[in-house]
PDB file of C-alpha atoms and ligand atoms in Angstrom:
ATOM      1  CA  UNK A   5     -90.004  42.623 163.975  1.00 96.00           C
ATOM      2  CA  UNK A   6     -93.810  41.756 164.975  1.00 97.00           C
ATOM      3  CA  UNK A   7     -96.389  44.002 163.827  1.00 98.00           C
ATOM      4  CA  UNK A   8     -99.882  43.544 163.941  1.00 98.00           C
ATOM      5  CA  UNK A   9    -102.678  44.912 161.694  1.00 98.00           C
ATOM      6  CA  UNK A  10    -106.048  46.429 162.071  1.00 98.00           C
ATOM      7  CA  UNK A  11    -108.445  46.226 158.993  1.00 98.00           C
ATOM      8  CA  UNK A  12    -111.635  48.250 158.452  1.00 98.00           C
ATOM      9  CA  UNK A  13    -113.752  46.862 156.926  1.00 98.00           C
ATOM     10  CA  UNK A  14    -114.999  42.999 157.906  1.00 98.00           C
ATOM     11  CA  UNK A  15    -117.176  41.809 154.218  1.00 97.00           C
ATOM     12  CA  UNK A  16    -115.170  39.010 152.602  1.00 95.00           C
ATOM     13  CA  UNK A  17    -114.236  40.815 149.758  1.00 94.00           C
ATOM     14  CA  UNK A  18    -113.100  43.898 151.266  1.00 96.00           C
ATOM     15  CA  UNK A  19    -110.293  45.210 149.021  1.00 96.00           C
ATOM     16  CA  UNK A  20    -108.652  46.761 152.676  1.00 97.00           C
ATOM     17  CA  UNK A  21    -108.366  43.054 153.496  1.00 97.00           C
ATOM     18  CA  UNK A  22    -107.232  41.954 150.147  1.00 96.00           C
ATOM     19  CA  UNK A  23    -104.238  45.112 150.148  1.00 97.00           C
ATOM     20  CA  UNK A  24    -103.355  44.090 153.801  1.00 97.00           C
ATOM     21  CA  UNK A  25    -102.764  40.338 152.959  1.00 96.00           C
ATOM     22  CA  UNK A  26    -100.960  41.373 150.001  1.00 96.00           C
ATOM     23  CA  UNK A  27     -98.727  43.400 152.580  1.00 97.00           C
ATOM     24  CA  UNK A  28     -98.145  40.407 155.030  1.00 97.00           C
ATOM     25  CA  UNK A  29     -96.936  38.304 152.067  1.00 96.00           C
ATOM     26  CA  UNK A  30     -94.969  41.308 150.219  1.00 97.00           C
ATOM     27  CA  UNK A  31     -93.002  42.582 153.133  1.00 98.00           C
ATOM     28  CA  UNK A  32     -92.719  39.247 154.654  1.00 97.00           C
ATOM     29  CA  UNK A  33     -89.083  39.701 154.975  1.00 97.00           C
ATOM     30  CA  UNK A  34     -88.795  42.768 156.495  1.00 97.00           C
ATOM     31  CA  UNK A  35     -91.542  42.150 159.894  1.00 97.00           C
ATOM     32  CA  UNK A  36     -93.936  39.432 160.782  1.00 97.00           C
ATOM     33  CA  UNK A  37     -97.352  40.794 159.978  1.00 98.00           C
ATOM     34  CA  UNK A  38    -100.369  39.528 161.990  1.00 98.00           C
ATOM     35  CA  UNK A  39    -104.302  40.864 160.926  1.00 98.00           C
ATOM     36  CA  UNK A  40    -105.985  40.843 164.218  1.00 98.00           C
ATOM     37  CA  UNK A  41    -109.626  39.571 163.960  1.00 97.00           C
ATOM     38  CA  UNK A  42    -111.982  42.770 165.288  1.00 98.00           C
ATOM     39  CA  UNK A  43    -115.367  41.142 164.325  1.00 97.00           C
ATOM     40  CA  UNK A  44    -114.989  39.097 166.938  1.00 97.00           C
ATOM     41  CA  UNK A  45    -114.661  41.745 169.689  1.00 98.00           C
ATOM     42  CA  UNK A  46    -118.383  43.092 171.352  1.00 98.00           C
ATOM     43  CA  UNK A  47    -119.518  46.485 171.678  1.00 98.00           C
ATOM     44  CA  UNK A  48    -117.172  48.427 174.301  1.00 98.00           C
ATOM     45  CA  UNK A  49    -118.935  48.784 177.601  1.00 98.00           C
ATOM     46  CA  UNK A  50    -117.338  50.883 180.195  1.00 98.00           C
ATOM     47  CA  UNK A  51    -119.169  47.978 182.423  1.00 98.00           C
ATOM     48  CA  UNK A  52    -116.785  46.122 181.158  1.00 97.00           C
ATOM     49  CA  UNK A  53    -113.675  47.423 181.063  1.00 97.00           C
ATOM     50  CA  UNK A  54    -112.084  45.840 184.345  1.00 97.00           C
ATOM     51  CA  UNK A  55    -112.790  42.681 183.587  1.00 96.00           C
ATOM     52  CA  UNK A  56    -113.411  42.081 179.695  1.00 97.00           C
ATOM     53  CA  UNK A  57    -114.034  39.343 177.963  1.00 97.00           C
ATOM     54  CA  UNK A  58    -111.161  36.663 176.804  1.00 98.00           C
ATOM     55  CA  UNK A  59    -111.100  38.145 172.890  1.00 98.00           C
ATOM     56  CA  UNK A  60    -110.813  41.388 174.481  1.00 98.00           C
ATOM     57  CA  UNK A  61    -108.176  40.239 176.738  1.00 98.00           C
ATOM     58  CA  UNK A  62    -106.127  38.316 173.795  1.00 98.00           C
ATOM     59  CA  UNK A  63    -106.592  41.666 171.286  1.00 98.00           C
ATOM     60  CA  UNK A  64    -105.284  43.833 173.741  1.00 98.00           C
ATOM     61  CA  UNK A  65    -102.095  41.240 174.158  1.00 98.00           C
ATOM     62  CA  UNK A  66    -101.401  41.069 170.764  1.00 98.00           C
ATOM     63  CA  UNK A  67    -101.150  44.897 170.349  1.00 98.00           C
ATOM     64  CA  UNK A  68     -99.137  45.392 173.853  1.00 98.00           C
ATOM     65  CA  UNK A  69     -96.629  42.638 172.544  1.00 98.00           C
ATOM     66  CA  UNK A  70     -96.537  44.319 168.731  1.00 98.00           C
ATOM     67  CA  UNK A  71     -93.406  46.274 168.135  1.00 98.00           C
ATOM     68  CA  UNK A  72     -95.858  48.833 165.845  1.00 98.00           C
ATOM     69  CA  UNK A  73     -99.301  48.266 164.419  1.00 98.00           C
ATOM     70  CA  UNK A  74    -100.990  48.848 161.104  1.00 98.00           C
ATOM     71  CA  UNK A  75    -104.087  50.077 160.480  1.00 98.00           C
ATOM     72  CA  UNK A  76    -105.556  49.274 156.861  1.00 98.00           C
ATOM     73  CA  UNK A  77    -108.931  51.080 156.569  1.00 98.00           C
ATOM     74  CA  UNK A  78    -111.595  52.371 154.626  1.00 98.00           C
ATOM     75  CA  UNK A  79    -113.660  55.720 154.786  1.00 97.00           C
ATOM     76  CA  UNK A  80    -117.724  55.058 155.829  1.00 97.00           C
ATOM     77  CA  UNK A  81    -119.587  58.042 155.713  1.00 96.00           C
ATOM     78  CA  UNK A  82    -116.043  60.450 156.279  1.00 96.00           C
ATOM     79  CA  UNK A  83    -115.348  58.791 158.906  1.00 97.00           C
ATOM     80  CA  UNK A  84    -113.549  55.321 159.912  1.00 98.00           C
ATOM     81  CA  UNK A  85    -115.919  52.057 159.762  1.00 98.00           C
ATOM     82  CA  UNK A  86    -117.457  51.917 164.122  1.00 98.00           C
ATOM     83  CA  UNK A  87    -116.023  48.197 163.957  1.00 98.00           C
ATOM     84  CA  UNK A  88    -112.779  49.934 164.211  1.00 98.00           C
ATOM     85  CA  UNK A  89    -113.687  52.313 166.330  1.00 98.00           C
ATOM     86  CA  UNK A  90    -114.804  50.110 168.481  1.00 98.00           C
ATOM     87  CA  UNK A  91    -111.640  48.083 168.848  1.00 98.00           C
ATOM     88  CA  UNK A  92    -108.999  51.021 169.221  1.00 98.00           C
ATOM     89  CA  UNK A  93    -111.847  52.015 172.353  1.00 98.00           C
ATOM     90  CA  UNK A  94    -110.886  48.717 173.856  1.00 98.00           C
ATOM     91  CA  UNK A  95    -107.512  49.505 173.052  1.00 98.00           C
ATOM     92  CA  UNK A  96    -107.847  52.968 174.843  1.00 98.00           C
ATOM     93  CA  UNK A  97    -108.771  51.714 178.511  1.00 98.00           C
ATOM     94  CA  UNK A  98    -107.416  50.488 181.826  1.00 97.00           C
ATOM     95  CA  UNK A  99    -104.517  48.905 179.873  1.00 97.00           C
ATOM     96  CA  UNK A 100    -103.343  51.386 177.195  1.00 98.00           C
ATOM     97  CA  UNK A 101    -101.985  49.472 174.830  1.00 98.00           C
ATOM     98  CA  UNK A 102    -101.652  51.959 172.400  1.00 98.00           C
ATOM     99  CA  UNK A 103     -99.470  54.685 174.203  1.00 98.00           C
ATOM    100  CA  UNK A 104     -96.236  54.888 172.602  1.00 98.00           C
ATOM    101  CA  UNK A 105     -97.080  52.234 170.130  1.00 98.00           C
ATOM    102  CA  UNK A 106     -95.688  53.057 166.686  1.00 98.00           C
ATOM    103  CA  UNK A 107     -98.617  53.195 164.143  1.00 98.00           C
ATOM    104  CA  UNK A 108     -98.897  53.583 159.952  1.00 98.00           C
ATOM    105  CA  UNK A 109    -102.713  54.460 159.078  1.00 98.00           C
ATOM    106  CA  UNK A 110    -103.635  54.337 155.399  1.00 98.00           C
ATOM    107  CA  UNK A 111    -106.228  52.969 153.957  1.00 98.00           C
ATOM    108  CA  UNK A 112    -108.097  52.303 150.450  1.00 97.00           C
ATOM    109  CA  UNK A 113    -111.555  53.834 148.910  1.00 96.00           C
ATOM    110  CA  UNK A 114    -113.411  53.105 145.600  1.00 94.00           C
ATOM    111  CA  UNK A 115    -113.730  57.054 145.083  1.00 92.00           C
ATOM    112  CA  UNK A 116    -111.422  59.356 143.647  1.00 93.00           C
ATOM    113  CA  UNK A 117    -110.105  60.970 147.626  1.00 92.00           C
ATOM    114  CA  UNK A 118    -108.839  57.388 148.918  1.00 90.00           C
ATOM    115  CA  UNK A 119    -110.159  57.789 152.582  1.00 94.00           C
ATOM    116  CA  UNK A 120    -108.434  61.254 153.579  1.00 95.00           C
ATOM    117  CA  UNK A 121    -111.506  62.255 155.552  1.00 96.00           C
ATOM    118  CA  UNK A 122    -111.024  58.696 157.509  1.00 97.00           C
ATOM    119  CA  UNK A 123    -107.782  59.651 157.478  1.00 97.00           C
ATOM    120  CA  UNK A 124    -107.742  62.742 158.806  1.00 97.00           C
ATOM    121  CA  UNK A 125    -110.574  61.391 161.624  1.00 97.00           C
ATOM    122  CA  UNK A 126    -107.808  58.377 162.540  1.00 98.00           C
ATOM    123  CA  UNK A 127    -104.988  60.519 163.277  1.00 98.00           C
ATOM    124  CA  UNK A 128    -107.368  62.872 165.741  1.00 98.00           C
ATOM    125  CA  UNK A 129    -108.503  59.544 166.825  1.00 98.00           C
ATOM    126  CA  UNK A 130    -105.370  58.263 167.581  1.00 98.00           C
ATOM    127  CA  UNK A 131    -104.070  61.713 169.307  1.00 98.00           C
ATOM    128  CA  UNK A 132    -106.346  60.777 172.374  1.00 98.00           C
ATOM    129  CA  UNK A 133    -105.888  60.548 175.700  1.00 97.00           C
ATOM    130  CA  UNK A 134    -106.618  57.225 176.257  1.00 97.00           C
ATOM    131  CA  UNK A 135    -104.290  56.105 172.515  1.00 98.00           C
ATOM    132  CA  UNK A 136    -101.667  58.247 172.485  1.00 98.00           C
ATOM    133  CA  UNK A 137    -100.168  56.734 169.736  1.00 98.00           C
ATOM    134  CA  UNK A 138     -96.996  57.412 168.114  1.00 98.00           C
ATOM    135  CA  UNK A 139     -98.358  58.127 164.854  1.00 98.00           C
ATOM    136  CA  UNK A 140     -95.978  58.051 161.330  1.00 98.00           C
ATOM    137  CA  UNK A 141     -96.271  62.246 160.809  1.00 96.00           C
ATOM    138  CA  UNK A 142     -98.183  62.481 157.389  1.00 93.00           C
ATOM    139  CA  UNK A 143     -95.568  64.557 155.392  1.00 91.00           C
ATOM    140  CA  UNK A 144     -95.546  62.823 152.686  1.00 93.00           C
ATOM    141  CA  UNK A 145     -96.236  59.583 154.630  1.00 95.00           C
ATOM    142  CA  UNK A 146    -100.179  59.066 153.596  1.00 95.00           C
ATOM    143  CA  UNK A 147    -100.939  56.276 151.483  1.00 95.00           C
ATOM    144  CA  UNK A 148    -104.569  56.988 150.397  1.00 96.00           C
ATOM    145  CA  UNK A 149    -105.452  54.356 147.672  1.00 96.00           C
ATOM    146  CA  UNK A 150    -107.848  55.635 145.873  1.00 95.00           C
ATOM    147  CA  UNK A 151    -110.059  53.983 142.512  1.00 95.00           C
ATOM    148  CA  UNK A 152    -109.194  50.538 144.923  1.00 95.00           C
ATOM    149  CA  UNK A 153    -111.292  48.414 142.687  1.00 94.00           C
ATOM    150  CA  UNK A 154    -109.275  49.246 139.427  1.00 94.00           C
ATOM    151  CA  UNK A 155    -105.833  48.772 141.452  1.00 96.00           C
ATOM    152  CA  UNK A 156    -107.152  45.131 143.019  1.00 96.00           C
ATOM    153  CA  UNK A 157    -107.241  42.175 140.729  1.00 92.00           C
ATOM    154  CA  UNK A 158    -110.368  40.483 141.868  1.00 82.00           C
ATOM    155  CA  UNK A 159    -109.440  37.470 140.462  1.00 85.00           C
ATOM    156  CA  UNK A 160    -105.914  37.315 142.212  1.00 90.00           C
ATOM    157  CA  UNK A 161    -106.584  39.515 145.180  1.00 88.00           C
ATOM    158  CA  UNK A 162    -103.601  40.888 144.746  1.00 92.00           C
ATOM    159  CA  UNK A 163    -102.572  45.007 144.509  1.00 95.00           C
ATOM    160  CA  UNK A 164    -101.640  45.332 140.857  1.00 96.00           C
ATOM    161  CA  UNK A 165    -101.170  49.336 140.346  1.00 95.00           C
ATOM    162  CA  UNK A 166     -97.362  49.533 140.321  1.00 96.00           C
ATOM    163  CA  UNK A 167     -97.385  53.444 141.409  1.00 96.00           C
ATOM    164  CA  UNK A 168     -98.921  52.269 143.946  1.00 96.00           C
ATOM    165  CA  UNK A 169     -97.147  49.593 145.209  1.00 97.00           C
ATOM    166  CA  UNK A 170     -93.541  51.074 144.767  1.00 97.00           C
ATOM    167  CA  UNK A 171     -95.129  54.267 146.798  1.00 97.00           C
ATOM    168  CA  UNK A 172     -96.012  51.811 149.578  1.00 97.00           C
ATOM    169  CA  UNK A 173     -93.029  50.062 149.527  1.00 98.00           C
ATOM    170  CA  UNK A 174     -91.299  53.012 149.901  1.00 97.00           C
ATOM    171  CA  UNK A 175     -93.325  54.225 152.990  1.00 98.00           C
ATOM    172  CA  UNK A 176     -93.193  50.537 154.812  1.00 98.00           C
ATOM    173  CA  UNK A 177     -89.453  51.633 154.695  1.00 97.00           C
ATOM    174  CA  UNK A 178     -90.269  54.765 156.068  1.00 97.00           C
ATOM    175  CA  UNK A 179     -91.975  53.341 158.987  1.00 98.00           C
ATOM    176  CA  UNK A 180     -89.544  50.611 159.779  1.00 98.00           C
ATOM    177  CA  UNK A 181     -87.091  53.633 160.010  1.00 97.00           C
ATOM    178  CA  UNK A 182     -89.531  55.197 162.320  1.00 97.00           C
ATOM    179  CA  UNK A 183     -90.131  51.987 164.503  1.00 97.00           C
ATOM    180  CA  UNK A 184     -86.225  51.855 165.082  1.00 96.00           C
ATOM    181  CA  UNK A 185     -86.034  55.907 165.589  1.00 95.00           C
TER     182      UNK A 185
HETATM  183  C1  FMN B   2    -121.526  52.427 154.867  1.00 51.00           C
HETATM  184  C2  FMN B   2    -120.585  52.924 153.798  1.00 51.00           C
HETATM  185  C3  FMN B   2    -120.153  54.219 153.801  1.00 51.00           C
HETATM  186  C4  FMN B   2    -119.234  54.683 152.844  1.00 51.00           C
HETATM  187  N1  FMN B   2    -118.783  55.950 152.917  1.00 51.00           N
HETATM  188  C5  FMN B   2    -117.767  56.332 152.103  1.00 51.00           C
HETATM  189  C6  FMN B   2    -117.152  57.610 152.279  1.00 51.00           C
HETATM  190  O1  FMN B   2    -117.517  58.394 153.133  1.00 51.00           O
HETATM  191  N2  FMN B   2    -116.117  57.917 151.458  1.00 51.00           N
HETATM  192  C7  FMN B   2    -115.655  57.049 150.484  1.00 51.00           C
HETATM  193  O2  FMN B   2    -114.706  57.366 149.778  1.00 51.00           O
HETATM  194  N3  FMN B   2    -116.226  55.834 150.301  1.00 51.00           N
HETATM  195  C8  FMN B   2    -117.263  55.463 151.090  1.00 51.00           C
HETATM  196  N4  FMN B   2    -117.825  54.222 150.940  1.00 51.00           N
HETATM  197  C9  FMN B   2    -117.360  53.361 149.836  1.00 51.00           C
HETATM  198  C10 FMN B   2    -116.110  52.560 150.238  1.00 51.00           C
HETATM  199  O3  FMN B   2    -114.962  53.296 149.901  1.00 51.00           O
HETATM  200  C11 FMN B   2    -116.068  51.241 149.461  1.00 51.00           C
HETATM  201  O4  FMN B   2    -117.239  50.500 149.706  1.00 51.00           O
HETATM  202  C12 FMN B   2    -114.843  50.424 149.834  1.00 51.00           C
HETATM  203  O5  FMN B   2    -114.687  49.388 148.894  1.00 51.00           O
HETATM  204  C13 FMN B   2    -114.980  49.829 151.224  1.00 51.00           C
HETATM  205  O6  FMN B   2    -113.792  49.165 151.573  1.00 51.00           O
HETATM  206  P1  FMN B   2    -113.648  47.582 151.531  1.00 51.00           P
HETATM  207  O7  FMN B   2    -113.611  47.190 150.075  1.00 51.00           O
HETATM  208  O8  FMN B   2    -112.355  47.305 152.208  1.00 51.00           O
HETATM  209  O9  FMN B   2    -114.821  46.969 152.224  1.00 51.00           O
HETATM  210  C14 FMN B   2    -118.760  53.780 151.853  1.00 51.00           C
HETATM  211  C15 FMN B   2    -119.220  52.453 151.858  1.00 51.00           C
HETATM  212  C16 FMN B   2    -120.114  52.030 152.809  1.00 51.00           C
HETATM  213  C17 FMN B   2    -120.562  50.574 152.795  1.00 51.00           C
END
């Protein structure tokens, strides 16, 4: 299985990347995980769109070819982060590489509500016309990682809070179900 992954946030240290890399080696044996690079992809012009350029073209490949993506992501200002934005707007045009395409949001704060207003604002997000995605229903199904920076080893980078990680294992199960539903 070949799933790719979205992260929010692009600073080096970003405890989204750190709990998405810990994914890709975790679940190694149940799905190849890719991260797709976003900071590489410009603003989304509707001048564009037709005819975008080649890191548009190759981001929009990866996702068509992905059996389901992930999207790791933190909350800015209740919202998710516009670099992400931006790339799931590529995603949403001429090519809609996102219709149909199984997707898992969840996502990691350093507050106590572990992004449910991002959250929330991805699933709407991912409702739209132009994404239609077929999104992992949220009974029970939203991992919001909250206090991130206690549950991170900084000096490891890797996800330490057991609860934590036996709820997510649990849920990638959930979604490989899902996938193959
Ligand atoms: C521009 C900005 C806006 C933020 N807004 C929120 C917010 O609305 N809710 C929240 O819980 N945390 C917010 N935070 C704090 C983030 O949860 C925290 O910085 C987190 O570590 C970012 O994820 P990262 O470590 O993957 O970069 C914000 C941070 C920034 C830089």
């Amino acid at each position: 299985m070949n799933v790719v992954t979205l992260v929010g946030s692009i600073r080096k240290e970003s405890l989204n990347m750190k709990i998405a890399k810990f994914m890709q080696d975790r679940y190694k044996d149940k799905f190849d995980m890719q991260i797709l690079n976003i900071d590489i992809l410009p603003f989304y012009n509707q001048d564009d769109e037709n005819n975008p350029p080649q890191v548009v073209k190759d981001f929009k490949r990866e996702i068509a070819n992905a059996d389901a993506v992930i999207i790791v992501t933190p909350e800015y200002n209740w919202s998710i982060p516009g670099v992400l934005k931006n790339a799931l707007d590529w995603a949403s045009r001429v090519e809609k590489v996102l219709v149909n395409k199984p997707v898992f949001p969840l996502g990691a704060s350093q507050g106590v509500l572990g992004t449910i207003r991002a959250q929330l604002h991805l699933r709407d997000i991912l409702s739209s016309t132009g994404i239609q995605a077929r999104i992992l229903p949220p009974g029970g199904n939203e991992v919001l990682i909250n206090l991130a920076g206690q549950k991170v080893d900084v000096e490891t980078d890797m996800l330490t809070d057991q609860t934590t990680i036996e709820f997510l294992d649990s849920k990638i199960d959930t979604f490989i179900e899902f996938i193959n539903s």
